[in-house]
Amino acid sequence: MIESKEIKALEKEYGHLFEIDANLDRLVRRIELLSYINPINIEKEKHRFFASKFSANPNFKYPKLKFDPYKLHRLFFSQRLERIKDERIRQLYQEVIYHYSNMIQCIETIGASKRFYYNSLRVYGTPTERDVQNARYILHYEDEPPSMDMEKTYSAEEACEYFKEFSQQYGFPLNIKFSTHIAAEAMVSNSSQSLLIKKNIKFSKNQLLTLSNHEIGVHLVTTFNGLLQPLKIFSNGLPKNVETQEGLAVFSEYMGGALTLKRLKELAYRVLAADSLIKGYSFADTFDLIHGQYKLNRDEAFGITLRAHRGGGFTKDRLYLSGLRKIYKRYQKEESLDLLLMGKVALDDEDIIRYLKSLGLTKPIAHKSLSFQQKLNTNPTLDFILNNLK
């Protein structure tokens, strides 16, 4: 942990900054979008959709809000940023507050169709034409023959033990919770520093390695690195950090020897599903694109369609592929990724991070993504594809 003497010295010099940072930390704990965006009736609506022969759009229901959006907006904008004398830092915190405000608007409009979709666009954007071309380029490759590692034979309880063993090499605590209300097989809850595992499903050996490198090797690494920084915004998240963080996480899969062509295609399907939203596709339309035209099996096609259409149109998933492309380019140039592991930060934040570092307002990272030093990928097709993404 940071030495208390160092903290006191920083607080003396930057008192108003630390006061505002602490205020934002207390407020932002209430607005973890991923705890609200996943429907609570997925299985029921999936059964109904399949029974209708893929024609009856699902009617998803969502968790109730545990906060008053208007009051929370008011508390965010009541912060007296003018008391932060350093103009660059003041500008950073202004952008942070606008970002959190956008997140609140996303959460309060979940399930409100177009209203949520337009709020989602402000936070996550929409796929570019280049993203769509990259996705189609990946999907034109023939599927690889299935391997034993892809067979789903591990229970959620066995997955839990696997994750516990994997995390021991990192030296931070692993808090695992089971859930039936998440769209992914596993995900990190940043606010509770927990790994959530989907209950009542089976995992393959490859999935366990993939999730370990992705969720533990990057998302929990940046969670715990962020918590060790003097300023709480590093753990709560800087604006537009998702593309970089997901890019790092998928890159960790690649370096850890877990990334497959099947997984890369999954990210490509997500881009096409997100792109279908701006074209006005319904749930059934997007499902038909993925299952009917691209011939992905119905369960996986439903999962990808669900992820894109939840809330009313959620474009976050389009960022995994573009994030991977950007991080891979950095890797090719042999540029360090350490600054990006300092917390929930973006590639565009590197200059401000260096500035904060020059003022003594950051600490070196305590945890690194171990896969980044391993280079375990043995699939030449993946190298060829990643080298040729535009």
Coordinates of C-alpha atoms in Angstrom, one line a residue:
M1 CA 0.0 0.0 0.0
I2 CA 1.1 3.6 -0.4
E3 CA 3.0 4.9 2.5
S4 CA 0.8 7.2 4.7
K5 CA 3.5 9.8 4.9
E6 CA 3.6 10.1 1.1
I7 CA -0.2 10.4 1.0
K8 CA -0.2 13.1 3.7
A9 CA 2.4 15.1 1.8
L10 CA 0.4 14.8 -1.4
E11 CA -2.9 15.7 0.3
K12 CA -1.2 18.7 1.8
E13 CA -0.1 19.9 -1.6
Y14 CA -3.2 18.8 -3.5
G15 CA -5.9 18.9 -0.8
H16 CA -8.8 20.0 -3.0
L17 CA -7.9 17.4 -5.7
F18 CA -8.0 14.6 -3.2
E19 CA -11.2 15.8 -1.6
I20 CA -13.0 15.9 -5.0
D21 CA -11.4 12.5 -6.0
A22 CA -12.7 10.9 -2.8
N23 CA -16.2 12.4 -3.3
L24 CA -16.3 11.0 -6.8
D25 CA -15.1 7.6 -5.5
R26 CA -18.1 7.5 -3.1
L27 CA -20.5 8.4 -5.8
V28 CA -19.3 6.2 -8.6
R29 CA -19.6 3.0 -6.6
R30 CA -23.3 3.1 -7.2
I31 CA -23.2 3.1 -11.0
E32 CA -21.6 -0.1 -12.3
L33 CA -23.4 -0.4 -15.6
L34 CA -22.8 -4.1 -16.0
S35 CA -24.7 -4.9 -12.8
Y36 CA -27.8 -3.4 -14.4
I37 CA -27.5 -4.2 -18.1
N38 CA -27.9 -8.0 -18.0
P39 CA -31.6 -9.2 -18.2
I40 CA -32.9 -11.2 -15.3
N41 CA -35.1 -13.4 -17.5
I42 CA -32.7 -14.5 -20.2
E43 CA -33.4 -18.3 -20.1
K44 CA -37.2 -17.8 -20.2
E45 CA -37.1 -15.4 -23.2
K46 CA -34.5 -17.6 -25.0
H47 CA -36.9 -20.5 -24.7
R48 CA -39.8 -18.3 -26.0
F49 CA -37.7 -17.0 -28.9
F50 CA -36.7 -20.5 -30.0
A51 CA -40.3 -21.7 -29.6
S52 CA -41.5 -18.9 -31.9
K53 CA -39.0 -20.2 -34.6
F54 CA -36.9 -17.0 -34.1
S55 CA -39.7 -14.6 -34.8
A56 CA -41.0 -13.2 -31.5
N57 CA -38.6 -10.6 -30.2
P58 CA -37.7 -11.2 -26.5
N59 CA -39.1 -9.0 -23.8
F60 CA -36.3 -8.7 -21.4
K61 CA -36.6 -7.4 -17.8
Y62 CA -33.8 -5.7 -15.8
P63 CA -32.7 -5.2 -12.2
K64 CA -34.3 -2.2 -10.4
L65 CA -32.1 0.8 -9.8
K66 CA -30.7 1.2 -6.4
F67 CA -30.1 4.9 -6.6
D68 CA -31.9 8.1 -7.7
P69 CA -30.4 9.2 -11.0
Y70 CA -31.3 12.8 -10.7
K71 CA -29.8 13.2 -7.2
L72 CA -26.7 11.4 -8.4
H73 CA -26.3 13.7 -11.4
R74 CA -26.7 16.7 -9.1
L75 CA -24.0 15.4 -6.7
F76 CA -21.5 14.8 -9.5
F77 CA -22.0 18.3 -10.9
S78 CA -21.9 20.0 -7.5
Q79 CA -18.1 19.2 -7.3
R80 CA -16.2 22.5 -7.1
L81 CA -13.6 21.8 -9.8
E82 CA -12.5 25.4 -9.8
R83 CA -10.7 24.6 -6.6
I84 CA -8.3 22.4 -8.5
K85 CA -5.6 25.0 -9.6
D86 CA -3.8 22.8 -12.1
E87 CA -5.6 23.3 -15.4
R88 CA -4.7 20.0 -16.9
I89 CA -5.9 18.0 -13.9
R90 CA -9.0 20.2 -13.7
Q91 CA -9.8 19.4 -17.3
L92 CA -9.3 15.7 -16.7
Y93 CA -11.8 15.7 -13.8
Q94 CA -14.3 17.6 -15.8
E95 CA -14.1 14.9 -18.5
V96 CA -14.4 12.2 -15.8
I97 CA -17.6 13.8 -14.5
Y98 CA -19.1 14.0 -17.9
H99 CA -18.2 10.4 -18.5
Y100 CA -19.9 9.3 -15.2
S101 CA -22.9 11.4 -16.0
N102 CA -23.2 9.6 -19.4
M103 CA -23.1 6.3 -17.5
I104 CA -25.9 7.3 -15.2
Q105 CA -28.0 8.2 -18.3
C106 CA -27.3 4.8 -19.7
I107 CA -28.3 3.0 -16.6
E108 CA -31.5 5.0 -16.0
T109 CA -32.7 4.3 -19.6
I110 CA -32.0 0.6 -19.7
G111 CA -34.9 -1.1 -21.3
A112 CA -36.1 2.2 -22.9
S113 CA -35.2 1.1 -26.4
K114 CA -33.9 4.0 -28.5
R115 CA -33.3 6.3 -25.5
F116 CA -30.8 3.7 -24.1
Y117 CA -29.3 3.1 -27.5
Y118 CA -28.4 6.8 -28.0
N119 CA -27.0 7.0 -24.5
S120 CA -24.9 3.9 -25.2
L121 CA -23.6 5.5 -28.4
R122 CA -22.3 8.4 -26.4
V123 CA -20.3 6.1 -24.2
Y124 CA -19.2 3.3 -26.6
G125 CA -19.7 4.6 -30.1
T126 CA -20.6 2.5 -33.1
P127 CA -18.5 0.3 -35.4
T128 CA -16.6 2.2 -38.2
E129 CA -16.6 0.9 -41.7
R130 CA -13.0 -0.3 -41.1
D131 CA -14.2 -2.3 -38.1
V132 CA -16.9 -4.0 -40.2
Q133 CA -14.4 -4.8 -43.0
N134 CA -12.1 -6.3 -40.4
A135 CA -14.9 -8.4 -39.0
R136 CA -15.9 -9.7 -42.5
Y137 CA -12.3 -10.4 -43.3
I138 CA -12.0 -12.6 -40.2
L139 CA -15.2 -14.4 -40.9
H140 CA -14.2 -15.5 -44.4
Y141 CA -11.7 -17.9 -42.9
E142 CA -12.7 -21.6 -42.8
D143 CA -13.4 -22.9 -39.3
E144 CA -10.6 -24.9 -37.7
P145 CA -11.4 -28.6 -36.8
P146 CA -12.6 -28.9 -33.2
S147 CA -10.1 -30.1 -30.5
M148 CA -10.5 -31.8 -27.2
D149 CA -9.8 -28.5 -25.5
M150 CA -13.0 -27.1 -26.9
E151 CA -15.3 -29.7 -25.3
K152 CA -17.4 -28.3 -22.4
T153 CA -16.7 -30.7 -19.6
Y154 CA -16.0 -28.5 -16.6
S155 CA -18.7 -27.5 -14.1
A156 CA -18.9 -24.0 -12.7
E157 CA -17.5 -25.3 -9.4
E158 CA -14.5 -26.9 -11.2
A159 CA -14.0 -23.6 -13.1
C160 CA -13.9 -21.8 -9.7
E161 CA -11.0 -24.1 -8.5
Y162 CA -9.2 -23.5 -11.8
F163 CA -9.5 -19.7 -11.5
K164 CA -8.3 -19.8 -7.8
E165 CA -5.2 -21.8 -8.8
F166 CA -4.5 -19.5 -11.8
S167 CA -4.7 -16.4 -9.7
Q168 CA -2.1 -17.6 -7.1
Q169 CA 0.7 -16.4 -9.4
Y170 CA -0.6 -12.8 -9.1
G171 CA -0.6 -12.4 -5.4
F172 CA -3.9 -10.6 -5.0
P173 CA -7.1 -11.9 -3.4
L174 CA -9.6 -13.6 -5.7
N175 CA -13.2 -13.2 -4.5
I176 CA -15.5 -15.5 -6.6
K177 CA -19.3 -15.3 -6.8
F178 CA -21.7 -17.4 -8.8
S179 CA -24.5 -15.6 -10.8
T180 CA -27.3 -16.6 -13.1
H181 CA -27.8 -13.0 -14.4
I182 CA -24.8 -12.4 -16.5
A183 CA -24.5 -12.6 -20.3
A184 CA -20.9 -13.7 -20.3
E185 CA -19.6 -17.0 -18.8
A186 CA -17.5 -15.0 -16.4
M187 CA -16.8 -11.3 -15.7
V188 CA -15.1 -9.0 -13.3
S189 CA -17.2 -6.7 -11.0
N190 CA -14.8 -3.8 -10.5
S191 CA -16.8 -2.3 -7.6
S192 CA -16.6 -5.4 -5.5
Q193 CA -13.2 -6.7 -6.9
S194 CA -15.0 -10.0 -7.6
L195 CA -14.9 -12.6 -10.4
L196 CA -18.5 -13.5 -11.3
I197 CA -19.0 -17.0 -12.7
K198 CA -22.2 -18.0 -14.6
K199 CA -23.9 -20.8 -12.7
N200 CA -25.3 -24.0 -14.2
I201 CA -23.2 -24.1 -17.4
K202 CA -20.2 -26.1 -18.6
F203 CA -16.8 -24.8 -19.5
S204 CA -14.2 -26.1 -21.9
K205 CA -10.5 -26.2 -21.0
N206 CA -9.8 -23.5 -23.6
Q207 CA -12.5 -21.3 -22.1
L208 CA -11.0 -21.6 -18.7
L209 CA -7.6 -20.5 -20.0
T210 CA -9.2 -17.8 -22.1
L211 CA -11.2 -16.4 -19.1
S212 CA -8.2 -16.6 -16.8
N213 CA -6.0 -14.6 -19.0
H214 CA -8.8 -12.1 -19.9
E215 CA -10.5 -11.6 -16.6
I216 CA -7.7 -12.3 -14.0
G217 CA -4.7 -11.5 -16.2
V218 CA -5.9 -8.0 -17.2
H219 CA -9.3 -6.9 -15.7
L220 CA -8.3 -7.9 -12.1
V221 CA -4.7 -6.8 -12.6
T222 CA -5.9 -3.3 -13.6
T223 CA -8.5 -3.3 -10.8
F224 CA -5.9 -3.9 -8.1
N225 CA -3.3 -1.7 -9.7
G226 CA -5.8 1.1 -9.8
L227 CA -6.7 0.6 -6.2
L228 CA -3.0 1.1 -5.3
Q229 CA -2.9 4.5 -7.0
P230 CA -3.2 7.7 -4.9
L231 CA -6.1 8.9 -7.0
K232 CA -9.3 6.8 -7.1
I233 CA -10.1 7.7 -10.7
F234 CA -7.6 5.1 -11.8
S235 CA -9.7 2.3 -10.2
N236 CA -13.1 3.8 -11.1
G237 CA -12.1 4.3 -14.7
L238 CA -11.1 7.2 -17.0
P239 CA -13.3 8.1 -20.0
K240 CA -13.3 5.8 -23.0
N241 CA -11.2 3.2 -21.3
V242 CA -13.2 0.1 -22.4
E243 CA -11.6 -0.3 -25.9
T244 CA -8.1 -0.3 -24.4
Q245 CA -9.0 -2.5 -21.5
E246 CA -10.8 -5.1 -23.6
G247 CA -8.0 -4.9 -26.2
L248 CA -5.4 -5.7 -23.5
A249 CA -7.6 -8.5 -22.2
V250 CA -8.0 -10.2 -25.6
F251 CA -4.2 -9.6 -26.3
S252 CA -3.6 -11.4 -23.0
E253 CA -5.6 -14.4 -24.4
Y254 CA -3.4 -14.3 -27.5
M255 CA -0.1 -14.1 -25.6
G256 CA -1.2 -16.8 -23.1
G257 CA -1.9 -19.3 -25.9
A258 CA -5.6 -19.3 -25.4
L259 CA -6.9 -17.2 -28.4
T260 CA -8.4 -19.3 -31.2
L261 CA -9.9 -18.5 -34.6
K262 CA -13.3 -19.4 -33.2
R263 CA -12.8 -16.8 -30.5
L264 CA -11.6 -14.2 -33.0
K265 CA -14.7 -14.9 -35.1
E266 CA -16.9 -14.4 -32.0
L267 CA -15.4 -10.9 -31.7
A268 CA -16.1 -10.3 -35.4
Y269 CA -19.8 -11.4 -35.0
R270 CA -20.1 -8.9 -32.1
V271 CA -19.0 -6.1 -34.4
L272 CA -21.6 -7.1 -37.0
A273 CA -24.3 -7.4 -34.3
A274 CA -23.4 -3.9 -33.0
D275 CA -23.4 -2.6 -36.6
S276 CA -26.9 -4.0 -37.2
L277 CA -28.2 -1.7 -34.4
I278 CA -27.5 1.5 -36.4
K279 CA -29.3 -0.1 -39.4
G280 CA -32.4 -0.5 -37.2
Y281 CA -32.4 -4.3 -37.0
S282 CA -34.7 -5.9 -34.4
F283 CA -33.4 -8.7 -32.2
A284 CA -34.8 -11.3 -34.6
D285 CA -33.1 -9.5 -37.6
T286 CA -29.7 -9.5 -35.9
F287 CA -30.2 -13.2 -34.9
D288 CA -31.1 -14.0 -38.6
L289 CA -27.9 -12.3 -39.7
I290 CA -25.7 -14.3 -37.4
H291 CA -27.5 -17.6 -37.4
G292 CA -29.3 -17.6 -40.8
Q293 CA -26.7 -15.9 -43.0
Y294 CA -23.4 -16.8 -41.2
K295 CA -24.6 -20.2 -40.0
L296 CA -23.4 -19.8 -36.4
N297 CA -25.3 -22.3 -34.2
R298 CA -28.4 -20.9 -32.6
D299 CA -27.2 -20.8 -28.9
E300 CA -24.1 -18.9 -29.7
A301 CA -26.0 -16.6 -32.2
F302 CA -28.5 -15.9 -29.4
G303 CA -25.8 -15.0 -27.0
I304 CA -24.1 -12.5 -29.4
T305 CA -27.5 -11.0 -30.3
L306 CA -28.5 -10.7 -26.7
R307 CA -25.2 -8.9 -25.9
A308 CA -25.9 -6.3 -28.6
H309 CA -29.6 -5.8 -28.0
R310 CA -29.7 -5.8 -24.2
G311 CA -30.9 -2.6 -22.7
G312 CA -32.3 -1.4 -26.0
G313 CA -29.0 -1.5 -28.0
F314 CA -25.6 -1.9 -26.3
T315 CA -22.6 -1.2 -28.6
K316 CA -19.8 -2.0 -26.0
D317 CA -19.0 -5.3 -27.7
R318 CA -17.8 -3.6 -30.9
L319 CA -14.7 -2.4 -29.0
Y320 CA -13.0 -5.8 -28.4
L321 CA -11.8 -6.2 -31.9
S322 CA -10.7 -2.6 -32.5
G323 CA -9.0 -2.7 -29.1
L324 CA -7.1 -5.8 -29.9
R325 CA -6.0 -4.3 -33.2
K326 CA -4.6 -1.2 -31.5
I327 CA -2.8 -3.2 -28.7
Y328 CA -1.3 -5.6 -31.2
K329 CA 0.1 -2.7 -33.3
R330 CA 1.7 -1.4 -30.1
Y331 CA 3.2 -4.9 -29.4
Q332 CA 4.6 -5.0 -33.0
K333 CA 6.4 -1.7 -32.3
E334 CA 7.8 -3.2 -29.1
E335 CA 6.2 -0.3 -27.1
S336 CA 5.7 -0.8 -23.3
L337 CA 2.1 -1.5 -22.2
D338 CA 2.8 -0.9 -18.5
L339 CA 1.1 2.5 -18.3
L340 CA -2.1 0.9 -19.6
L341 CA -2.1 -1.5 -16.7
M342 CA -2.0 1.3 -14.1
G343 CA -5.8 1.1 -13.8
K344 CA -8.9 1.5 -16.0
V345 CA -7.2 3.8 -18.5
A346 CA -7.1 4.3 -22.2
L347 CA -4.4 4.7 -24.8
D348 CA -5.3 8.4 -25.1
D349 CA -4.6 8.8 -21.4
E350 CA -0.9 8.1 -21.6
D351 CA 0.2 11.8 -21.8
I352 CA -1.9 12.8 -18.7
I353 CA -0.7 9.8 -16.8
R354 CA 2.9 10.8 -17.5
Y355 CA 2.1 14.3 -16.3
L356 CA 0.5 13.0 -13.1
K357 CA 3.6 10.8 -12.7
S358 CA 5.9 13.9 -13.0
L359 CA 3.9 15.4 -10.1
G360 CA 4.3 12.3 -7.9
L361 CA 0.5 11.6 -8.2
T362 CA 1.0 8.0 -9.5
K363 CA 2.8 4.9 -8.3
P364 CA 4.5 2.2 -10.4
I365 CA 2.3 -0.8 -11.1
A366 CA 2.4 -3.6 -8.6
H367 CA 1.0 -6.3 -10.9
K368 CA 1.8 -7.1 -14.5
S369 CA -0.1 -9.3 -17.0
L370 CA 2.1 -12.3 -16.9
S371 CA 1.0 -13.6 -20.3
F372 CA 2.6 -10.5 -21.9
Q373 CA 6.0 -12.0 -21.3
Q374 CA 5.0 -15.6 -22.3
K375 CA 4.3 -15.3 -26.1
L376 CA 2.6 -18.7 -26.2
N377 CA 0.5 -18.4 -29.4
T378 CA 1.4 -21.2 -31.8
N379 CA -1.3 -20.6 -34.4
P380 CA 0.2 -19.0 -37.6
T381 CA -3.3 -18.2 -38.9
L382 CA -3.9 -15.8 -36.0
D383 CA -0.6 -14.1 -36.6
F384 CA -1.5 -13.6 -40.3
I385 CA -4.9 -12.3 -39.5
L386 CA -3.7 -9.8 -36.8
N387 CA -1.0 -8.6 -39.1
N388 CA -3.5 -7.9 -41.8
L389 CA -6.2 -6.1 -39.9
K390 CA -6.6 -2.6 -41.3

